[in-house]
């Protein structure tokens, strides 16, 4: 066993071969580029490769990880600072093996553990799309991660399972398409699956809920904290529009994902919804009971009065429910109240939910400035009680941290 | 009963703790600068300052702002002697119907107290939560920039 591990890690630590540069990008069909554009949305590539206010796909986006800050790289076809000299072979190798054109290991913040599942034709389309973007000359920022790249070889030998997605025979084509997108390009598990001490997704806890950039990404499996259990229809609506009946609207990193999914084929969103809904394997009866209990709690909450901050700041909208104009979701139906941490709710109340500049989208006002840390803490404790869940630990500490900007 | 410090004057107010600050300002204290627009924190017309922070007074209950220094447009100057913020909005003729302007002024005031050399980009970003249906945005931005000059003592 020890020998086997040594061999594995030794092998994994080896640098890969440097691949020859290309002189200029080849030409592509319009159809292939258009397909690649949709795939880039399905993969939320911009999330990491486009900085706020920066040029598209030119990188520079800080990604905070427990190991340090990693910066999304320039993946425009600029010859000197982007991937303009990368052959399709080099691009495919980066996607599947986590190796750059020079043969150096890439940090797994780039989710090649998911992209390794991609079909050849999808990699070709993504390559065609990226190589036809406007080249932007912008140097990559140095990562602030005190872990040598050689160590990544060891990580890969343990956690990178290479190989394309294999369809499950007794499932529908739609389900398999959804599984392919969720496990592969969509890399949903990168946020929704908890990670081990080595930063690898825990395969024994797939979709059990994870942490990303100060947000908790809720569980998507049977441990889903959604008060009203998700259905294919509700997930489809949510993923498409960021808002669905009886569910809270998308916020934080998920709002970006929804924005991307508004740009792709509806059939793909439906396929993703089909697969994700199947991750919750509770019986129909059990899901129904949860649904009825949540709806009863929501009805009861409208009648409750007596918390001045809730009544004065939240109740005007949230007691109306979505049915009425200007109405918002009854809060006991909000997942932010039922997840294991107060951080999401605290962030939403402080910063509101605001569409990106110039865009339309779901909206909630920000209460930063209006509520002191103590008032926000008290409100969070009150809201948690509305959800019927046991009190959150460390609410005050979470609020202080969020006030300081995460 | 609540004690509110508004524009440097302390008021005893008989109202429920959950009463929006806006209602108390307008109905109990007769301070009509802050406007009721949407009542949902969507339009910004009700914006006032609490300890220098711009807040939507329509969704802020009075219990939350007790002990904090509240400021409204009435505290920035008078019709006879307008303060720099008011002077700037007059010079730029930024108001058409004027309904949104008090909120715009208070948000700008908060920005400039925090960042006296605010850029136009800063001003635009700060005023994001405010709507103007007349479409005087360009003049409002100009007025805000002018207010920055006046507040820095430039005539």
XYZ file of C-alpha atoms in Angstrom:
561
model
C 0.000 0.000 0.000
C 2.732 2.426 1.034
C 4.707 1.566 -2.069
C 1.655 1.978 -4.238
C 0.983 5.432 -2.751
C 4.602 6.441 -3.199
C 4.484 5.384 -6.821
C 1.237 7.231 -7.332
C 2.398 10.453 -5.702
C 5.751 10.214 -7.459
C 3.994 9.867 -10.761
C 1.544 12.617 -9.975
C 4.319 14.992 -8.993
C 5.979 14.772 -12.390
C 5.692 17.799 -14.610
C 3.921 17.199 -17.886
C 5.301 17.779 -21.305
C 5.393 21.299 -22.746
C 3.109 21.565 -25.762
C 4.138 23.495 -28.865
C 2.726 27.004 -29.309
C 0.524 27.732 -32.291
C 1.242 30.753 -34.455
C -2.348 31.954 -34.624
C -5.749 30.562 -33.719
C -7.376 28.428 -36.424
C -10.739 29.441 -37.864
C -14.005 27.963 -36.665
C -17.544 27.612 -37.952
C -20.124 30.071 -36.700
C -22.164 27.158 -35.310
C -19.264 25.851 -33.247
C -18.588 29.297 -31.765
C -22.285 29.749 -30.906
C -22.364 26.352 -29.219
C -19.241 27.286 -27.275
C -20.871 30.534 -26.139
C -23.742 28.607 -24.564
C -21.372 26.140 -22.975
C -19.349 29.016 -21.491
C -22.552 30.188 -19.810
C -23.330 26.682 -18.577
C -19.855 26.578 -17.050
C -20.125 30.085 -15.523
C -16.619 30.678 -16.910
C -16.951 34.436 -16.424
C -17.524 33.933 -12.696
C -13.802 33.340 -12.251
C -12.348 34.664 -15.506
C -13.906 38.128 -15.621
C -13.115 40.653 -12.901
C -15.662 43.188 -11.710
C -15.524 46.054 -14.172
C -12.865 44.214 -16.177
C -12.735 42.996 -19.760
C -14.550 39.758 -20.567
C -12.476 36.617 -19.930
C -9.335 38.651 -19.177
C -9.063 37.239 -15.649
C -7.857 38.984 -12.518
C -10.829 37.892 -10.430
C -9.810 37.149 -6.861
C -11.093 33.784 -5.641
C -10.737 33.394 -1.914
C -10.045 29.829 -0.815
C -9.065 28.467 2.615
C -5.549 28.116 1.188
C -5.188 31.684 -0.013
C -6.327 33.889 -2.862
C -6.159 32.581 -6.405
C -6.731 34.848 -9.387
C -8.744 33.782 -12.415
C -6.488 33.798 -15.463
C -6.682 35.569 -18.798
C -8.348 33.125 -21.200
C -8.728 35.553 -24.094
C -6.677 34.647 -27.183
C -3.990 37.276 -26.502
C -0.730 35.675 -27.622
C 1.395 36.945 -24.742
C -0.834 37.121 -21.694
C -3.797 34.891 -22.644
C -4.194 31.536 -24.351
C -3.559 32.779 -27.903
C -0.695 30.329 -28.351
C -2.596 27.337 -26.998
C -3.496 24.526 -29.371
C -6.783 22.745 -28.901
C -4.755 19.844 -27.534
C -3.261 22.103 -24.864
C -6.704 23.501 -24.014
C -8.209 20.012 -23.752
C -5.345 18.903 -21.529
C -5.874 21.890 -19.211
C -9.587 21.084 -18.962
C -9.059 17.378 -18.301
C -5.712 17.160 -16.545
C -5.264 20.565 -14.922
C -2.001 21.280 -16.724
C -1.058 24.509 -18.511
C 0.575 24.636 -21.931
C 4.040 24.643 -20.392
C 3.228 21.460 -18.502
C 2.853 23.082 -15.079
C 0.114 21.981 -12.705
C -2.918 24.224 -12.275
C -4.511 24.738 -8.879
C -7.764 22.785 -8.606
C -9.668 26.023 -7.941
C -9.933 25.576 -11.707
C -12.464 22.733 -11.497
C -10.797 20.251 -13.838
C -11.990 17.501 -11.535
C -15.374 18.307 -13.135
C -14.274 19.392 -16.604
C -12.497 16.068 -17.070
C -15.970 14.637 -17.756
C -16.503 16.806 -20.848
C -17.105 15.264 -24.265
C -14.579 16.043 -27.013
C -17.061 18.055 -29.040
C -17.895 20.325 -26.090
C -14.232 21.022 -25.427
C -13.814 21.826 -29.121
C -16.753 24.251 -28.985
C -15.450 26.000 -25.848
C -12.047 26.313 -27.495
C -13.652 27.803 -30.609
C -15.596 30.283 -28.492
C -12.647 31.431 -26.392
C -10.250 31.686 -29.333
C -12.674 34.011 -31.118
C -13.042 36.451 -28.196
C -11.406 39.859 -28.298
C -7.776 39.377 -27.248
C -7.004 41.383 -24.128
C -3.439 42.081 -23.130
C -3.518 41.719 -19.376
C -0.909 39.935 -17.284
C -2.173 37.309 -14.873
C -1.972 38.239 -11.226
C 0.275 36.128 -9.024
C -1.641 33.703 -6.816
C -1.263 34.104 -3.075
C -1.246 30.442 -2.144
C 1.625 29.169 -0.022
C 1.406 25.687 -1.545
C 3.975 24.707 -4.183
C 2.547 23.618 -7.505
C 4.480 20.332 -7.293
C 2.172 19.362 -4.455
C -0.772 19.579 -6.839
C 0.519 16.375 -8.464
C -0.046 14.554 -5.197
C -3.509 16.086 -4.931
C -4.391 14.920 -8.429
C -3.175 11.401 -7.843
C -5.580 11.149 -4.933
C -8.577 13.166 -6.020
C -8.664 13.629 -9.786
C -10.747 10.903 -11.370
C -10.096 11.248 -15.058
C -12.562 10.154 -17.670
C -15.580 11.334 -19.648
C -19.093 11.158 -18.184
C -20.586 7.697 -18.498
C -24.376 7.678 -19.034
C -26.464 5.693 -16.559
C -28.360 3.074 -18.545
C -31.646 2.987 -16.632
C -32.073 6.773 -16.543
C -33.685 8.983 -19.185
C -31.697 10.899 -21.777
C -32.824 14.139 -20.071
C -31.569 12.963 -16.671
C -28.254 11.902 -18.181
C -27.894 15.234 -19.946
C -28.536 16.963 -16.613
C -26.051 14.745 -14.786
C -23.444 15.417 -17.475
C -23.920 19.179 -17.144
C -24.113 19.256 -13.348
C -21.176 16.932 -12.712
C -19.131 18.271 -15.612
C -19.190 21.759 -17.026
C -21.633 23.206 -14.472
C -19.317 22.022 -11.653
C -22.205 22.481 -9.190
C -20.422 20.336 -6.622
C -17.582 22.854 -6.474
C -19.837 24.917 -4.210
C -22.598 22.532 -3.138
C -20.359 19.656 -1.969
C -18.329 20.004 1.238
C -14.556 19.781 0.899
C -12.014 17.859 2.988
C -8.890 19.305 4.631
C -7.065 18.959 1.308
C -9.663 21.089 -0.433
C -11.078 18.149 -2.408
C -14.794 17.523 -2.690
C -15.903 14.756 -0.344
C -17.256 12.034 -2.597
C -19.020 10.463 0.393
C -21.026 13.665 0.857
C -21.840 14.711 -2.694
C -24.168 17.741 -2.800
C -24.457 17.810 0.998
C -23.865 21.593 1.067
C -20.610 23.532 0.938
C -18.964 26.878 1.536
C -17.939 29.420 -1.079
C -16.716 33.011 -0.797
C -18.358 33.521 2.566
C -21.649 31.976 1.432
C -23.126 28.628 2.378
C -24.229 26.719 -0.730
C -27.220 24.669 0.477
C -27.410 20.904 0.247
C -29.085 19.616 -2.912
C -29.464 16.008 -1.750
C -32.016 14.577 0.701
C -30.588 16.892 3.365
C -31.847 19.884 1.358
C -32.742 22.657 3.828
C -35.364 24.105 1.485
C -38.508 24.380 3.649
C -40.687 23.438 0.647
C -38.878 20.546 -1.078
C -37.766 21.286 -4.623
C -39.525 19.821 -7.634
C -38.322 19.663 -11.237
C -40.730 22.477 -12.143
C -39.657 24.746 -9.283
C -35.957 24.140 -9.950
C -36.448 24.859 -13.625
C -38.199 28.126 -12.802
C -35.541 29.086 -10.250
C -32.563 28.254 -12.446
C -34.114 30.080 -15.363
C -35.347 33.223 -13.591
C -33.713 33.275 -10.153
C -37.106 33.168 -8.506
C -39.721 30.440 -8.066
C -42.985 30.192 -6.175
C -42.511 29.119 -2.553
C -38.724 29.534 -2.748
C -36.353 32.387 -1.952
C -34.723 34.195 -4.852
C -31.134 33.619 -5.843
C -28.432 35.739 -4.238
C -24.653 35.916 -4.063
C -22.709 33.603 -6.379
C -25.918 31.740 -7.318
C -27.386 34.930 -8.781
C -24.474 34.935 -11.239
C -25.155 31.329 -12.138
C -28.807 32.119 -12.793
C -27.786 35.043 -14.967
C -25.695 32.638 -17.025
C -28.472 30.070 -17.236
C -30.816 32.673 -18.681
C -28.596 32.575 -21.772
C -28.698 28.839 -22.527
C -31.134 26.428 -24.163
C -34.216 25.840 -22.052
C -33.881 22.080 -22.579
C -30.521 22.155 -20.798
C -31.940 24.052 -17.816
C -34.752 21.521 -17.643
C -32.242 18.670 -17.796
C -30.258 20.199 -14.923
C -33.476 20.600 -12.913
C -34.403 16.977 -13.621
C -31.074 15.688 -12.369
C -30.837 17.975 -9.328
C -34.400 17.125 -8.237
C -33.462 13.439 -8.326
C -30.680 14.014 -5.769
C -33.345 14.355 -3.073
C -34.400 10.759 -2.571
C -36.919 11.302 0.218
C -40.273 9.612 -0.353
C -43.150 11.579 -1.826
C -45.003 11.337 1.483
C -42.060 12.700 3.428
C -41.603 15.581 1.009
C -45.298 16.373 1.189
C -45.203 16.479 4.974
C -42.257 18.896 4.853
C -44.105 21.059 2.325
C -47.310 21.223 4.369
C -45.413 22.003 7.578
C -43.521 24.827 5.867
C -46.668 26.344 4.376
C -48.417 26.208 7.754
C -45.451 27.940 9.369
C -45.507 30.621 6.676
C -49.229 31.272 7.231
C -48.739 31.466 10.986
C -45.817 33.890 10.678
C -48.000 36.544 9.042
C -50.105 36.753 12.162
C -47.173 37.057 14.537
C -46.410 40.614 15.588
C -44.230 41.981 18.266
C -40.722 42.312 16.944
C -40.440 45.996 16.099
C -37.536 45.549 13.700
C -39.244 42.750 11.792
C -42.565 44.591 11.730
C -41.022 47.892 10.664
C -38.371 46.666 8.247
C -39.439 43.262 6.890
C -43.126 42.749 7.475
C -44.443 45.272 4.949
C -43.219 43.114 2.079
C -42.697 39.687 3.609
C -46.094 39.454 5.289
C -47.831 40.040 1.957
C -46.398 37.001 0.256
C -45.557 36.856 -3.431
C -49.218 36.891 -4.438
C -49.638 40.589 -3.747
C -48.017 43.492 -5.530
C -44.835 44.537 -3.775
C -45.067 41.346 -1.766
C -42.116 39.107 -0.969
C -41.734 35.528 0.173
C -42.980 34.684 3.655
C -39.686 34.284 5.471
C -40.235 30.823 6.987
C -40.067 29.571 3.376
C -36.586 31.045 2.884
C -33.638 28.660 2.789
C -31.393 31.346 4.278
C -33.276 30.797 7.568
C -32.887 27.004 7.611
C -29.250 26.469 6.572
C -26.696 25.788 9.325
C -25.258 29.320 9.358
C -26.617 32.860 9.705
C -24.045 34.216 7.261
C -26.152 34.132 4.093
C -29.110 35.847 5.744
C -26.879 38.427 7.427
C -25.228 39.232 4.099
C -28.562 39.476 2.274
C -30.039 41.816 4.903
C -26.949 44.024 4.968
C -26.269 44.230 1.228
C -29.727 43.538 -0.139
C -30.167 41.651 -3.384
C -29.240 43.975 -6.196
C -29.027 43.133 -9.900
C -25.679 43.933 -11.468
C -25.412 47.488 -12.790
C -27.774 48.216 -15.643
C -29.416 44.784 -15.428
C -32.925 43.870 -14.473
C -33.425 41.254 -11.808
C -34.867 40.227 -8.492
C -34.360 42.831 -5.838
C -34.364 43.537 -2.094
C -33.212 46.728 -0.359
C -29.972 46.810 1.644
C -30.160 47.538 5.373
C -26.465 48.345 5.825
C -26.278 51.549 7.804
C -29.825 51.232 9.092
C -29.211 48.324 11.453
C -26.356 48.198 13.935
C -24.515 44.899 14.383
C -26.494 44.298 17.569
C -29.828 45.039 15.881
C -28.955 42.760 12.963
C -27.918 40.009 15.358
C -31.205 40.270 17.253
C -33.170 40.205 13.999
C -31.315 37.100 12.785
C -32.045 35.300 16.030
C -35.711 36.242 15.711
C -35.920 35.092 12.083
C -34.203 31.804 12.862
C -36.847 31.151 15.510
C -39.562 31.827 12.869
C -38.133 28.961 10.835
C -38.609 26.559 13.741
C -34.951 25.486 13.666
C -32.652 25.334 16.714
C -30.750 28.592 17.349
C -27.649 29.328 15.282
C -24.347 29.318 17.122
C -22.078 32.412 16.938
C -24.553 34.788 15.272
C -22.936 37.890 16.802
C -19.460 36.814 15.687
C -20.711 36.099 12.156
C -22.338 39.520 11.984
C -19.187 41.286 13.181
C -17.150 39.461 10.545
C -19.602 40.279 7.761
C -19.706 43.948 8.827
C -15.953 44.083 8.384
C -16.426 42.816 4.837
C -16.200 38.986 5.255
C -42.600 56.436 23.257
C -39.290 57.127 21.580
C -36.630 59.813 21.841
C -35.308 60.959 18.479
C -32.453 63.348 17.746
C -33.326 65.027 14.452
C -31.176 67.805 12.972
C -29.718 68.439 16.416
C -33.065 68.761 18.210
C -34.332 66.087 20.578
C -37.980 65.041 20.260
C -40.164 62.827 22.418
C -42.427 60.909 20.082
C -45.543 58.957 20.976
C -45.607 56.177 18.433
C -45.277 52.424 18.255
C -41.684 51.120 18.116
C -42.345 49.611 14.677
C -43.522 52.915 13.151
C -41.406 53.857 10.140
C -39.141 56.837 10.835
C -40.539 58.533 7.715
C -44.063 58.685 9.161
C -42.792 60.259 12.362
C -40.643 62.796 10.523
C -43.513 63.909 8.310
C -46.555 63.528 10.500
C -45.301 64.088 14.046
C -42.381 66.455 13.477
C -43.630 68.265 10.367
C -40.385 67.646 8.496
C -41.653 67.105 4.980
C -38.428 67.000 2.977
C -38.154 63.204 3.033
C -40.826 61.815 0.702
C -43.021 58.735 0.662
C -42.441 57.109 -2.712
C -42.895 53.365 -2.653
C -42.861 52.532 1.049
C -40.742 49.475 0.251
C -37.193 50.821 0.121
C -37.231 50.634 -3.672
C -37.094 54.274 -4.803
C -34.881 56.192 -2.363
C -37.166 59.260 -2.001
C -37.334 58.754 1.783
C -33.571 58.642 2.341
C -32.240 60.404 5.459
C -29.033 60.079 7.456
C -28.553 58.184 10.717
C -25.110 58.811 12.211
C -23.954 59.766 8.735
C -25.268 56.606 7.023
C -27.935 56.972 4.336
C -30.987 54.899 5.243
C -34.438 54.342 3.759
C -36.626 55.968 6.429
C -39.776 54.237 5.084
C -38.530 50.793 6.142
C -36.592 51.828 9.221
C -38.612 51.618 12.431
C -38.013 54.347 15.001
C -36.819 51.803 17.567
C -33.777 51.215 15.385
C -32.599 54.841 15.245
C -33.046 55.875 18.866
C -29.840 57.406 20.145
C -28.516 58.054 16.631
C -28.201 61.482 15.031
C -30.816 61.740 12.306
C -30.427 64.352 9.592
C -32.849 65.445 6.872
C -32.660 68.080 4.141
C -34.075 70.595 6.669
C -30.790 70.183 8.547
C -28.649 71.119 5.549
C -29.744 74.763 5.409
C -32.750 77.000 4.871
C -34.491 78.580 1.897
C -32.860 81.898 2.839
C -29.473 80.378 3.574
C -29.058 77.151 1.630
C -26.173 74.875 2.577
C -23.623 73.734 -0.028
C -25.634 70.652 -1.009
C -28.785 72.674 -1.551
C -26.854 75.452 -3.312
C -25.356 72.908 -5.705
C -28.753 71.454 -6.611
C -30.121 74.970 -7.178
C -27.151 75.947 -9.368
C -27.463 72.787 -11.444
C -31.254 73.176 -11.616
C -31.343 69.446 -10.932
C -35.010 69.200 -10.004
C -37.871 68.773 -12.433
C -40.763 67.557 -10.287
C -38.326 67.392 -7.388
C -39.849 64.427 -5.599
C -36.707 62.309 -5.625
C -34.305 65.169 -4.901
C -34.266 65.155 -1.069
C -33.248 61.489 -1.128
C -30.616 62.172 -3.761
C -29.240 65.041 -1.649
C -29.004 63.014 1.530
C -27.341 60.056 -0.220
C -24.839 62.455 -1.797
C -24.270 64.134 1.574
C -23.403 60.748 3.115
C -21.043 59.979 0.246
C -19.223 63.318 0.376
C -18.824 63.285 4.153
C -17.178 59.890 3.811
C -15.297 60.687 0.619
C -14.928 64.432 -0.070
C -13.090 63.851 -3.371
C -15.675 61.408 -4.741
C -15.396 60.782 -8.482
C -18.312 60.797 -10.897
C -18.174 56.986 -10.853
C -18.464 57.076 -7.033
C -21.466 59.406 -7.305
C -23.203 57.213 -9.865
C -22.567 54.089 -7.804
C -23.793 55.733 -4.588
C -27.002 56.979 -6.236
C -27.863 53.539 -7.650
C -30.654 52.920 -5.100
C -32.458 56.115 -6.217
C -35.031 56.462 -8.964
C -35.921 59.655 -10.862
C -38.857 59.319 -13.211
C -38.403 62.772 -14.753
C -35.020 61.802 -16.104
C -32.881 64.586 -14.655
C -30.090 62.136 -13.871
C -27.384 64.051 -15.708
C -28.167 67.238 -13.813
C -28.333 65.350 -10.531
C -24.870 63.916 -11.148
C -23.640 67.404 -12.037
C -25.219 68.834 -8.881
C -23.546 66.162 -6.766
C -20.168 66.945 -8.302
C -20.784 70.667 -7.712
C -21.725 69.942 -4.077
C -18.366 68.247 -3.646
C -16.654 71.424 -4.863
C -18.716 73.699 -2.609
C -18.162 71.473 0.407
C -14.424 71.613 -0.201
C -14.753 75.398 -0.006
C -14.477 76.102 -3.713
C -16.840 78.831 -4.901
